[in-house]
PDB file of C-alpha atoms in Angstrom:
ATOM      1  CA  UNK Q   1      26.430  10.568   9.295  1.00  0.00           C
ATOM      2  CA  UNK Q   2      26.101   6.817   8.777  1.00  0.00           C
ATOM      3  CA  UNK Q   3      26.009   5.260   5.353  1.00  0.00           C
ATOM      4  CA  UNK Q   4      22.891   3.655   3.869  1.00  0.00           C
ATOM      5  CA  UNK Q   5      24.421   0.194   4.454  1.00  0.00           C
ATOM      6  CA  UNK Q   6      24.771   0.762   8.201  1.00  0.00           C
ATOM      7  CA  UNK Q   7      22.342  -0.453  10.841  1.00  0.00           C
ATOM      8  CA  UNK Q   8      18.646  -0.363   9.867  1.00  0.00           C
ATOM      9  CA  UNK Q   9      16.431   2.501  11.002  1.00  0.00           C
ATOM     10  CA  UNK Q  10      14.574   0.188  13.407  1.00  0.00           C
ATOM     11  CA  UNK Q  11      15.423  -3.192  14.869  1.00  0.00           C
ATOM     12  CA  UNK Q  12      12.615  -5.718  15.423  1.00  0.00           C
ATOM     13  CA  UNK Q  13      10.360  -4.702  18.295  1.00  0.00           C
ATOM     14  CA  UNK Q  14      12.002  -1.313  18.841  1.00  0.00           C
ATOM     15  CA  UNK Q  15       9.722   1.398  20.306  1.00  0.00           C
ATOM     16  CA  UNK Q  16      11.036   4.932  20.834  1.00  0.00           C
ATOM     17  CA  UNK Q  17       7.747   6.410  22.015  1.00  0.00           C
ATOM     18  CA  UNK Q  18       8.361   6.370  25.792  1.00  0.00           C
ATOM     19  CA  UNK Q  19      11.605   8.352  25.445  1.00  0.00           C
ATOM     20  CA  UNK Q  20      10.835  10.491  22.398  1.00  0.00           C
ATOM     21  CA  UNK Q  21       9.020  13.407  24.026  1.00  0.00           C
ATOM     22  CA  UNK Q  22      11.891  14.374  26.351  1.00  0.00           C
ATOM     23  CA  UNK Q  23      14.822  13.097  24.275  1.00  0.00           C
ATOM     24  CA  UNK Q  24      17.437  15.663  23.170  1.00  0.00           C
ATOM     25  CA  UNK Q  25      16.862  16.935  19.649  1.00  0.00           C
ATOM     26  CA  UNK Q  26      20.245  17.248  17.967  1.00  0.00           C
ATOM     27  CA  UNK Q  27      20.517  19.941  15.314  1.00  0.00           C
ATOM     28  CA  UNK Q  28      24.007  20.151  13.838  1.00  0.00           C
ATOM     29  CA  UNK Q  29      25.883  23.481  13.828  1.00  0.00           C
ATOM     30  CA  UNK Q  30      25.019  24.239  10.196  1.00  0.00           C
ATOM     31  CA  UNK Q  31      21.372  23.208  10.682  1.00  0.00           C
ATOM     32  CA  UNK Q  32      21.595  20.593   7.947  1.00  0.00           C
ATOM     33  CA  UNK Q  33      20.112  17.682   9.877  1.00  0.00           C
ATOM     34  CA  UNK Q  34      18.057  16.755  12.931  1.00  0.00           C
ATOM     35  CA  UNK Q  35      18.529  13.566  14.945  1.00  0.00           C
ATOM     36  CA  UNK Q  36      16.568  12.284  17.958  1.00  0.00           C
ATOM     37  CA  UNK Q  37      17.646   9.131  19.795  1.00  0.00           C
ATOM     38  CA  UNK Q  38      20.095   8.525  16.957  1.00  0.00           C
ATOM     39  CA  UNK Q  39      17.302   8.481  14.358  1.00  0.00           C
ATOM     40  CA  UNK Q  40      17.731  10.604  11.190  1.00  0.00           C
ATOM     41  CA  UNK Q  41      14.558  12.670  11.551  1.00  0.00           C
ATOM     42  CA  UNK Q  42      15.150  15.257   8.827  1.00  0.00           C
ATOM     43  CA  UNK Q  43      17.877  16.600   6.549  1.00  0.00           C
ATOM     44  CA  UNK Q  44      18.236  19.886   4.679  1.00  0.00           C
ATOM     45  CA  UNK Q  45      18.471  18.236   1.247  1.00  0.00           C
ATOM     46  CA  UNK Q  46      14.712  17.560   1.522  1.00  0.00           C
ATOM     47  CA  UNK Q  47      13.968  21.291   1.081  1.00  0.00           C
ATOM     48  CA  UNK Q  48      12.536  21.205  -2.486  1.00  0.00           C
ATOM     49  CA  UNK Q  49      10.274  18.327  -1.511  1.00  0.00           C
ATOM     50  CA  UNK Q  50       9.161  19.951   1.747  1.00  0.00           C
ATOM     51  CA  UNK Q  51       8.322  23.064  -0.245  1.00  0.00           C
ATOM     52  CA  UNK Q  52       6.173  20.978  -2.604  1.00  0.00           C
ATOM     53  CA  UNK Q  53       4.273  19.566   0.365  1.00  0.00           C
ATOM     54  CA  UNK Q  54       3.810  23.081   1.762  1.00  0.00           C
ATOM     55  CA  UNK Q  55       2.491  24.315  -1.592  1.00  0.00           C
ATOM     56  CA  UNK Q  56      -0.069  21.507  -1.640  1.00  0.00           C
ATOM     57  CA  UNK Q  57      -1.217  22.155   1.937  1.00  0.00           C
ATOM     58  CA  UNK Q  58      -1.623  25.905   1.341  1.00  0.00           C
ATOM     59  CA  UNK Q  59      -3.265  25.645  -2.076  1.00  0.00           C
ATOM     60  CA  UNK Q  60      -6.662  26.571  -0.603  1.00  0.00           C
ATOM     61  CA  UNK Q  61      -5.309  29.290   1.716  1.00  0.00           C
ATOM     62  CA  UNK Q  62      -7.239  29.721   4.949  1.00  0.00           C
ATOM     63  CA  UNK Q  63      -6.298  27.666   8.016  1.00  0.00           C
ATOM     64  CA  UNK Q  64      -3.536  25.046   7.682  1.00  0.00           C
ATOM     65  CA  UNK Q  65      -2.651  22.207  10.065  1.00  0.00           C
ATOM     66  CA  UNK Q  66       0.911  20.898  10.057  1.00  0.00           C
ATOM     67  CA  UNK Q  67       1.688  17.702  11.973  1.00  0.00           C
ATOM     68  CA  UNK Q  68       5.400  17.617  12.852  1.00  0.00           C
ATOM     69  CA  UNK Q  69       7.678  20.675  12.897  1.00  0.00           C
ATOM     70  CA  UNK Q  70      11.175  19.211  12.548  1.00  0.00           C
ATOM     71  CA  UNK Q  71      13.561  21.769  11.042  1.00  0.00           C
ATOM     72  CA  UNK Q  72      10.827  24.250  10.005  1.00  0.00           C
ATOM     73  CA  UNK Q  73      11.566  23.639   6.329  1.00  0.00           C
ATOM     74  CA  UNK Q  74       7.931  23.095   5.328  1.00  0.00           C
ATOM     75  CA  UNK Q  75       6.630  25.436   8.026  1.00  0.00           C
ATOM     76  CA  UNK Q  76       8.663  28.366   6.727  1.00  0.00           C
ATOM     77  CA  UNK Q  77       7.304  27.792   3.223  1.00  0.00           C
ATOM     78  CA  UNK Q  78       3.747  27.581   4.583  1.00  0.00           C
ATOM     79  CA  UNK Q  79       4.248  31.028   6.099  1.00  0.00           C
ATOM     80  CA  UNK Q  80       5.164  32.442   2.675  1.00  0.00           C
ATOM     81  CA  UNK Q  81       1.737  31.475   1.310  1.00  0.00           C
ATOM     82  CA  UNK Q  82      -1.491  33.451   1.536  1.00  0.00           C
ATOM     83  CA  UNK Q  83      -2.993  31.845   4.630  1.00  0.00           C
ATOM     84  CA  UNK Q  84      -4.900  32.998   7.709  1.00  0.00           C
ATOM     85  CA  UNK Q  85      -3.666  30.627  10.426  1.00  0.00           C
ATOM     86  CA  UNK Q  86      -0.996  27.946  10.803  1.00  0.00           C
ATOM     87  CA  UNK Q  87      -1.595  25.294  13.477  1.00  0.00           C
ATOM     88  CA  UNK Q  88       1.359  22.999  14.241  1.00  0.00           C
ATOM     89  CA  UNK Q  89       1.437  19.825  16.358  1.00  0.00           C
ATOM     90  CA  UNK Q  90       4.836  18.831  17.802  1.00  0.00           C
ATOM     91  CA  UNK Q  91       5.599  16.383  20.606  1.00  0.00           C
ATOM     92  CA  UNK Q  92       9.352  16.632  21.307  1.00  0.00           C
ATOM     93  CA  UNK Q  93      10.192  19.148  24.031  1.00  0.00           C
ATOM     94  CA  UNK Q  94      13.200  20.755  22.379  1.00  0.00           C
ATOM     95  CA  UNK Q  95      11.659  20.831  18.921  1.00  0.00           C
ATOM     96  CA  UNK Q  96       8.555  22.415  20.425  1.00  0.00           C
ATOM     97  CA  UNK Q  97      10.680  25.119  22.063  1.00  0.00           C
ATOM     98  CA  UNK Q  98      12.233  25.832  18.692  1.00  0.00           C
ATOM     99  CA  UNK Q  99       8.710  26.033  17.239  1.00  0.00           C
ATOM    100  CA  UNK Q 100       7.642  28.565  19.884  1.00  0.00           C
ATOM    101  CA  UNK Q 101      10.689  30.733  19.201  1.00  0.00           C
ATOM    102  CA  UNK Q 102      10.155  30.495  15.444  1.00  0.00           C
ATOM    103  CA  UNK Q 103       6.440  31.322  15.741  1.00  0.00           C
ATOM    104  CA  UNK Q 104       7.164  34.750  17.202  1.00  0.00           C
ATOM    105  CA  UNK Q 105       8.901  35.805  13.981  1.00  0.00           C
ATOM    106  CA  UNK Q 106       6.273  34.698  11.464  1.00  0.00           C
ATOM    107  CA  UNK Q 107       3.936  36.919   9.410  1.00  0.00           C
ATOM    108  CA  UNK Q 108       0.831  34.761   9.879  1.00  0.00           C
ATOM    109  CA  UNK Q 109      -0.771  33.572  13.102  1.00  0.00           C
ATOM    110  CA  UNK Q 110       0.829  30.385  14.452  1.00  0.00           C
ATOM    111  CA  UNK Q 111      -0.949  28.095  16.920  1.00  0.00           C
ATOM    112  CA  UNK Q 112       1.621  25.704  18.488  1.00  0.00           C
ATOM    113  CA  UNK Q 113       0.056  22.523  19.895  1.00  0.00           C
ATOM    114  CA  UNK Q 114       2.209  20.400  22.216  1.00  0.00           C
ATOM    115  CA  UNK Q 115       1.841  16.632  22.342  1.00  0.00           C
ATOM    116  CA  UNK Q 116       1.590  13.468  20.294  1.00  0.00           C
ATOM    117  CA  UNK Q 117      -0.870  13.911  17.448  1.00  0.00           C
ATOM    118  CA  UNK Q 118      -2.776  10.910  18.849  1.00  0.00           C
ATOM    119  CA  UNK Q 119      -3.597  13.070  21.868  1.00  0.00           C
ATOM    120  CA  UNK Q 120      -4.003  16.444  20.146  1.00  0.00           C
ATOM    121  CA  UNK Q 121      -5.917  15.617  16.955  1.00  0.00           C
ATOM    122  CA  UNK Q 122      -9.032  14.263  18.727  1.00  0.00           C
ATOM    123  CA  UNK Q 123      -9.421  17.647  20.475  1.00  0.00           C
ATOM    124  CA  UNK Q 124      -9.564  19.610  17.212  1.00  0.00           C
ATOM    125  CA  UNK Q 125     -12.941  20.521  15.689  1.00  0.00           C
ATOM    126  CA  UNK Q 126     -14.446  18.940  12.598  1.00  0.00           C
ATOM    127  CA  UNK Q 127     -14.111  20.751   9.282  1.00  0.00           C
ATOM    128  CA  UNK Q 128     -11.628  23.243  10.715  1.00  0.00           C
ATOM    129  CA  UNK Q 129      -8.801  23.202   8.164  1.00  0.00           C
ATOM    130  CA  UNK Q 130      -8.390  24.116   4.519  1.00  0.00           C
ATOM    131  CA  UNK Q 131      -5.154  22.141   4.278  1.00  0.00           C
ATOM    132  CA  UNK Q 132      -3.250  19.507   6.233  1.00  0.00           C
ATOM    133  CA  UNK Q 133       0.419  18.559   5.961  1.00  0.00           C
ATOM    134  CA  UNK Q 134       1.314  15.377   7.868  1.00  0.00           C
ATOM    135  CA  UNK Q 135       5.028  14.638   8.192  1.00  0.00           C
ATOM    136  CA  UNK Q 136       6.000  12.998  11.480  1.00  0.00           C
ATOM    137  CA  UNK Q 137       8.708  10.466  12.236  1.00  0.00           C
ATOM    138  CA  UNK Q 138       7.772   6.821  12.943  1.00  0.00           C
ATOM    139  CA  UNK Q 139       8.286   6.078  16.621  1.00  0.00           C
ATOM    140  CA  UNK Q 140       8.362   2.284  16.509  1.00  0.00           C
ATOM    141  CA  UNK Q 141       9.273  -0.613  14.280  1.00  0.00           C
ATOM    142  CA  UNK Q 142       5.611  -1.654  14.368  1.00  0.00           C
ATOM    143  CA  UNK Q 143       4.402   1.665  12.923  1.00  0.00           C
ATOM    144  CA  UNK Q 144       7.396   2.307  10.634  1.00  0.00           C
ATOM    145  CA  UNK Q 145       5.338   1.882   7.470  1.00  0.00           C
ATOM    146  CA  UNK Q 146       1.854   2.580   8.818  1.00  0.00           C
ATOM    147  CA  UNK Q 147       1.820   5.528  11.245  1.00  0.00           C
ATOM    148  CA  UNK Q 148       0.412   7.906   8.628  1.00  0.00           C
ATOM    149  CA  UNK Q 149      -2.593   5.631   8.182  1.00  0.00           C
ATOM    150  CA  UNK Q 150      -3.481   5.946  11.863  1.00  0.00           C
ATOM    151  CA  UNK Q 151      -3.902   9.667  11.205  1.00  0.00           C
ATOM    152  CA  UNK Q 152      -5.585   9.284   7.830  1.00  0.00           C
ATOM    153  CA  UNK Q 153      -7.887   6.290   7.951  1.00  0.00           C
ATOM    154  CA  UNK Q 154     -10.582   5.157  10.344  1.00  0.00           C
ATOM    155  CA  UNK Q 155      -9.454   2.529  12.839  1.00  0.00           C
ATOM    156  CA  UNK Q 156      -7.784   2.097  16.232  1.00  0.00           C
ATOM    157  CA  UNK Q 157      -4.374   3.721  16.621  1.00  0.00           C
ATOM    158  CA  UNK Q 158      -2.035   0.952  17.736  1.00  0.00           C
ATOM    159  CA  UNK Q 159       1.637   0.649  18.507  1.00  0.00           C
ATOM    160  CA  UNK Q 160       1.795   3.758  20.677  1.00  0.00           C
ATOM    161  CA  UNK Q 161       2.110   4.086  24.422  1.00  0.00           C
ATOM    162  CA  UNK Q 162      -0.512   2.540  26.689  1.00  0.00           C
ATOM    163  CA  UNK Q 163      -3.444   4.912  26.493  1.00  0.00           C
ATOM    164  CA  UNK Q 164      -7.030   4.180  25.600  1.00  0.00           C
ATOM    165  CA  UNK Q 165      -7.179   3.596  21.815  1.00  0.00           C
ATOM    166  CA  UNK Q 166      -8.241   6.673  19.869  1.00  0.00           C
ATOM    167  CA  UNK Q 167      -9.873   6.508  16.502  1.00  0.00           C
ATOM    168  CA  UNK Q 168      -8.026   7.428  13.363  1.00  0.00           C
ATOM    169  CA  UNK Q 169      -9.569   9.080  10.350  1.00  0.00           C
ATOM    170  CA  UNK Q 170      -8.637  12.532  11.577  1.00  0.00           C
ATOM    171  CA  UNK Q 171      -7.507  13.862   8.193  1.00  0.00           C
ATOM    172  CA  UNK Q 172     -10.908  13.486   6.559  1.00  0.00           C
ATOM    173  CA  UNK Q 173     -12.773  14.704   9.643  1.00  0.00           C
ATOM    174  CA  UNK Q 174     -10.621  17.799  10.168  1.00  0.00           C
ATOM    175  CA  UNK Q 175     -10.704  19.018   6.577  1.00  0.00           C
ATOM    176  CA  UNK Q 176     -13.334  21.402   5.277  1.00  0.00           C
ATOM    177  CA  UNK Q 177     -15.111  20.354   2.072  1.00  0.00           C
ATOM    178  CA  UNK Q 178     -12.660  21.197  -0.696  1.00  0.00           C
ATOM    179  CA  UNK Q 179      -9.726  20.996   1.703  1.00  0.00           C
ATOM    180  CA  UNK Q 180      -6.452  19.306   0.722  1.00  0.00           C
ATOM    181  CA  UNK Q 181      -4.412  16.659   2.539  1.00  0.00           C
ATOM    182  CA  UNK Q 182      -0.762  16.071   1.731  1.00  0.00           C
ATOM    183  CA  UNK Q 183       1.644  13.851   3.613  1.00  0.00           C
ATOM    184  CA  UNK Q 184       4.781  11.745   3.479  1.00  0.00           C
ATOM    185  CA  UNK Q 185       6.561   8.907   5.248  1.00  0.00           C
ATOM    186  CA  UNK Q 186      10.035   9.099   3.731  1.00  0.00           C
ATOM    187  CA  UNK Q 187      11.500   6.588   6.180  1.00  0.00           C
ATOM    188  CA  UNK Q 188       8.990   4.026   4.920  1.00  0.00           C
ATOM    189  CA  UNK Q 189       8.909   5.033   1.271  1.00  0.00           C
ATOM    190  CA  UNK Q 190      12.696   5.052   1.073  1.00  0.00           C
ATOM    191  CA  UNK Q 191      12.792   1.468   2.349  1.00  0.00           C
ATOM    192  CA  UNK Q 192      10.010   0.382  -0.016  1.00  0.00           C
ATOM    193  CA  UNK Q 193      11.774   1.941  -3.022  1.00  0.00           C
ATOM    194  CA  UNK Q 194      14.980   0.183  -2.027  1.00  0.00           C
ATOM    195  CA  UNK Q 195      13.568  -3.261  -1.306  1.00  0.00           C
ATOM    196  CA  UNK Q 196      10.327  -3.749  -3.243  1.00  0.00           C
ATOM    197  CA  UNK Q 197       9.547  -1.147  -5.903  1.00  0.00           C
ATOM    198  CA  UNK Q 198      11.291   0.496  -8.852  1.00  0.00           C
ATOM    199  CA  UNK Q 199       8.398   2.800  -9.829  1.00  0.00           C
ATOM    200  CA  UNK Q 200       7.358   5.400  -7.266  1.00  0.00           C
ATOM    201  CA  UNK Q 201       3.861   5.795  -8.697  1.00  0.00           C
ATOM    202  CA  UNK Q 202       3.268   2.049  -8.375  1.00  0.00           C
ATOM    203  CA  UNK Q 203       4.509   2.151  -4.792  1.00  0.00           C
ATOM    204  CA  UNK Q 204       2.044   4.904  -3.938  1.00  0.00           C
ATOM    205  CA  UNK Q 205      -0.857   3.265  -5.757  1.00  0.00           C
ATOM    206  CA  UNK Q 206      -0.367  -0.089  -4.040  1.00  0.00           C
ATOM    207  CA  UNK Q 207       0.656   0.992  -0.526  1.00  0.00           C
ATOM    208  CA  UNK Q 208      -1.113   4.326   0.030  1.00  0.00           C
ATOM    209  CA  UNK Q 209      -4.240   4.654  -2.108  1.00  0.00           C
ATOM    210  CA  UNK Q 210      -6.200   1.822  -0.427  1.00  0.00           C
ATOM    211  CA  UNK Q 211      -5.987   3.570   2.961  1.00  0.00           C
ATOM    212  CA  UNK Q 212      -7.049   6.880   1.425  1.00  0.00           C
ATOM    213  CA  UNK Q 213     -10.099   5.227  -0.121  1.00  0.00           C
ATOM    214  CA  UNK Q 214     -11.000   3.588   3.194  1.00  0.00           C
ATOM    215  CA  UNK Q 215     -10.894   7.029   4.801  1.00  0.00           C
ATOM    216  CA  UNK Q 216     -13.622   8.438   2.581  1.00  0.00           C
ATOM    217  CA  UNK Q 217     -11.562  10.152  -0.111  1.00  0.00           C
ATOM    218  CA  UNK Q 218     -12.688   9.462  -3.678  1.00  0.00           C
ATOM    219  CA  UNK Q 219     -10.238   7.986  -6.202  1.00  0.00           C
ATOM    220  CA  UNK Q 220     -10.792  10.870  -8.605  1.00  0.00           C
ATOM    221  CA  UNK Q 221      -9.686  13.270  -5.854  1.00  0.00           C
ATOM    222  CA  UNK Q 222      -6.366  11.507  -5.198  1.00  0.00           C
ATOM    223  CA  UNK Q 223      -3.531  12.948  -7.264  1.00  0.00           C
ATOM    224  CA  UNK Q 224       0.257  12.955  -7.055  1.00  0.00           C
ATOM    225  CA  UNK Q 225       3.178  14.959  -8.359  1.00  0.00           C
ATOM    226  CA  UNK Q 226       6.638  13.440  -8.840  1.00  0.00           C
ATOM    227  CA  UNK Q 227       9.841  15.461  -8.641  1.00  0.00           C
ATOM    228  CA  UNK Q 228      13.428  14.552  -9.428  1.00  0.00           C
ATOM    229  CA  UNK Q 229      15.616  14.923  -6.341  1.00  0.00           C
ATOM    230  CA  UNK Q 230      18.811  12.978  -5.673  1.00  0.00           C
ATOM    231  CA  UNK Q 231      19.562  12.450  -1.965  1.00  0.00           C
ATOM    232  CA  UNK Q 232      23.152  12.626  -0.697  1.00  0.00           C
ATOM    233  CA  UNK Q 233      24.975   9.316  -0.641  1.00  0.00           C
ATOM    234  CA  UNK Q 234      25.141   9.243   3.169  1.00  0.00           C
ATOM    235  CA  UNK Q 235      21.375   9.581   3.706  1.00  0.00           C
ATOM    236  CA  UNK Q 236      20.263   6.598   5.801  1.00  0.00           C
ATOM    237  CA  UNK Q 237      16.547   6.676   4.998  1.00  0.00           C
ATOM    238  CA  UNK Q 238      16.116   7.599   1.332  1.00  0.00           C
ATOM    239  CA  UNK Q 239      18.139   6.848  -1.794  1.00  0.00           C
ATOM    240  CA  UNK Q 240      15.637   6.867  -4.667  1.00  0.00           C
ATOM    241  CA  UNK Q 241      16.132   9.816  -7.089  1.00  0.00           C
ATOM    242  CA  UNK Q 242      12.449  10.800  -7.103  1.00  0.00           C
ATOM    243  CA  UNK Q 243       9.966  12.069  -4.483  1.00  0.00           C
ATOM    244  CA  UNK Q 244       6.159  11.893  -4.628  1.00  0.00           C
ATOM    245  CA  UNK Q 245       3.761  14.557  -3.337  1.00  0.00           C
ATOM    246  CA  UNK Q 246       0.155  13.479  -2.645  1.00  0.00           C
ATOM    247  CA  UNK Q 247      -2.672  15.962  -3.247  1.00  0.00           C
ATOM    248  CA  UNK Q 248      -5.849  14.509  -1.755  1.00  0.00           C
ATOM    249  CA  UNK Q 249      -9.015  16.589  -1.793  1.00  0.00           C
ATOM    250  CA  UNK Q 250     -12.115  16.146   0.371  1.00  0.00           C
ATOM    251  CA  UNK Q 251     -15.449  16.496  -1.435  1.00  0.00           C
TER     252      UNK Q 251
END
């Protein structure tokens, strides 16, 4: 693996979207990391944090939507919770095949949904989910720090491939009243904690909360939990010794 001082995650103007869906997904032999197009998509050291996200998304039980499957770290923890259904959106061909194989072995019903979330989310019914866990990889330099907001807040989804613009704000629309949204963008947050912030709560308050408020969530329903977790020295996308878990509830 490359060191944190190696080439940046994205170069100016880079867009991986056209190649991402069919690109080989490289899982190493010990299943400790996943790379696609040379990008560090996920690593096994994230497990405690992924489990915290899964706990937040399943805190209401019922039907859970997970956006991004990756290495099944969060998904496997979701399946350990008391839930009814587990819907999962995944766009990469090989990762989706791994999802289909994994789904056959799970105790709770799994509904695999193939495609970019920008294409799949608009087809899902309003008020359908008790919990949502959004954790996808940024596909372009333009959306490196903002792709989660296209899912969360109302507005045109830009920076993706040339399709008619779809509206964002899916998180609020898809949740039932009382439902919980949790999400992360470690590739962005790792860069922000390296270059701009020294306090992870301040980073979240200044860069994430405004978009949540614009989406219709109330400030009193936006909470976070911080955990201590030291990444390995060779992790390219995250070096800060803390992780933050959002817990955002819809009225």
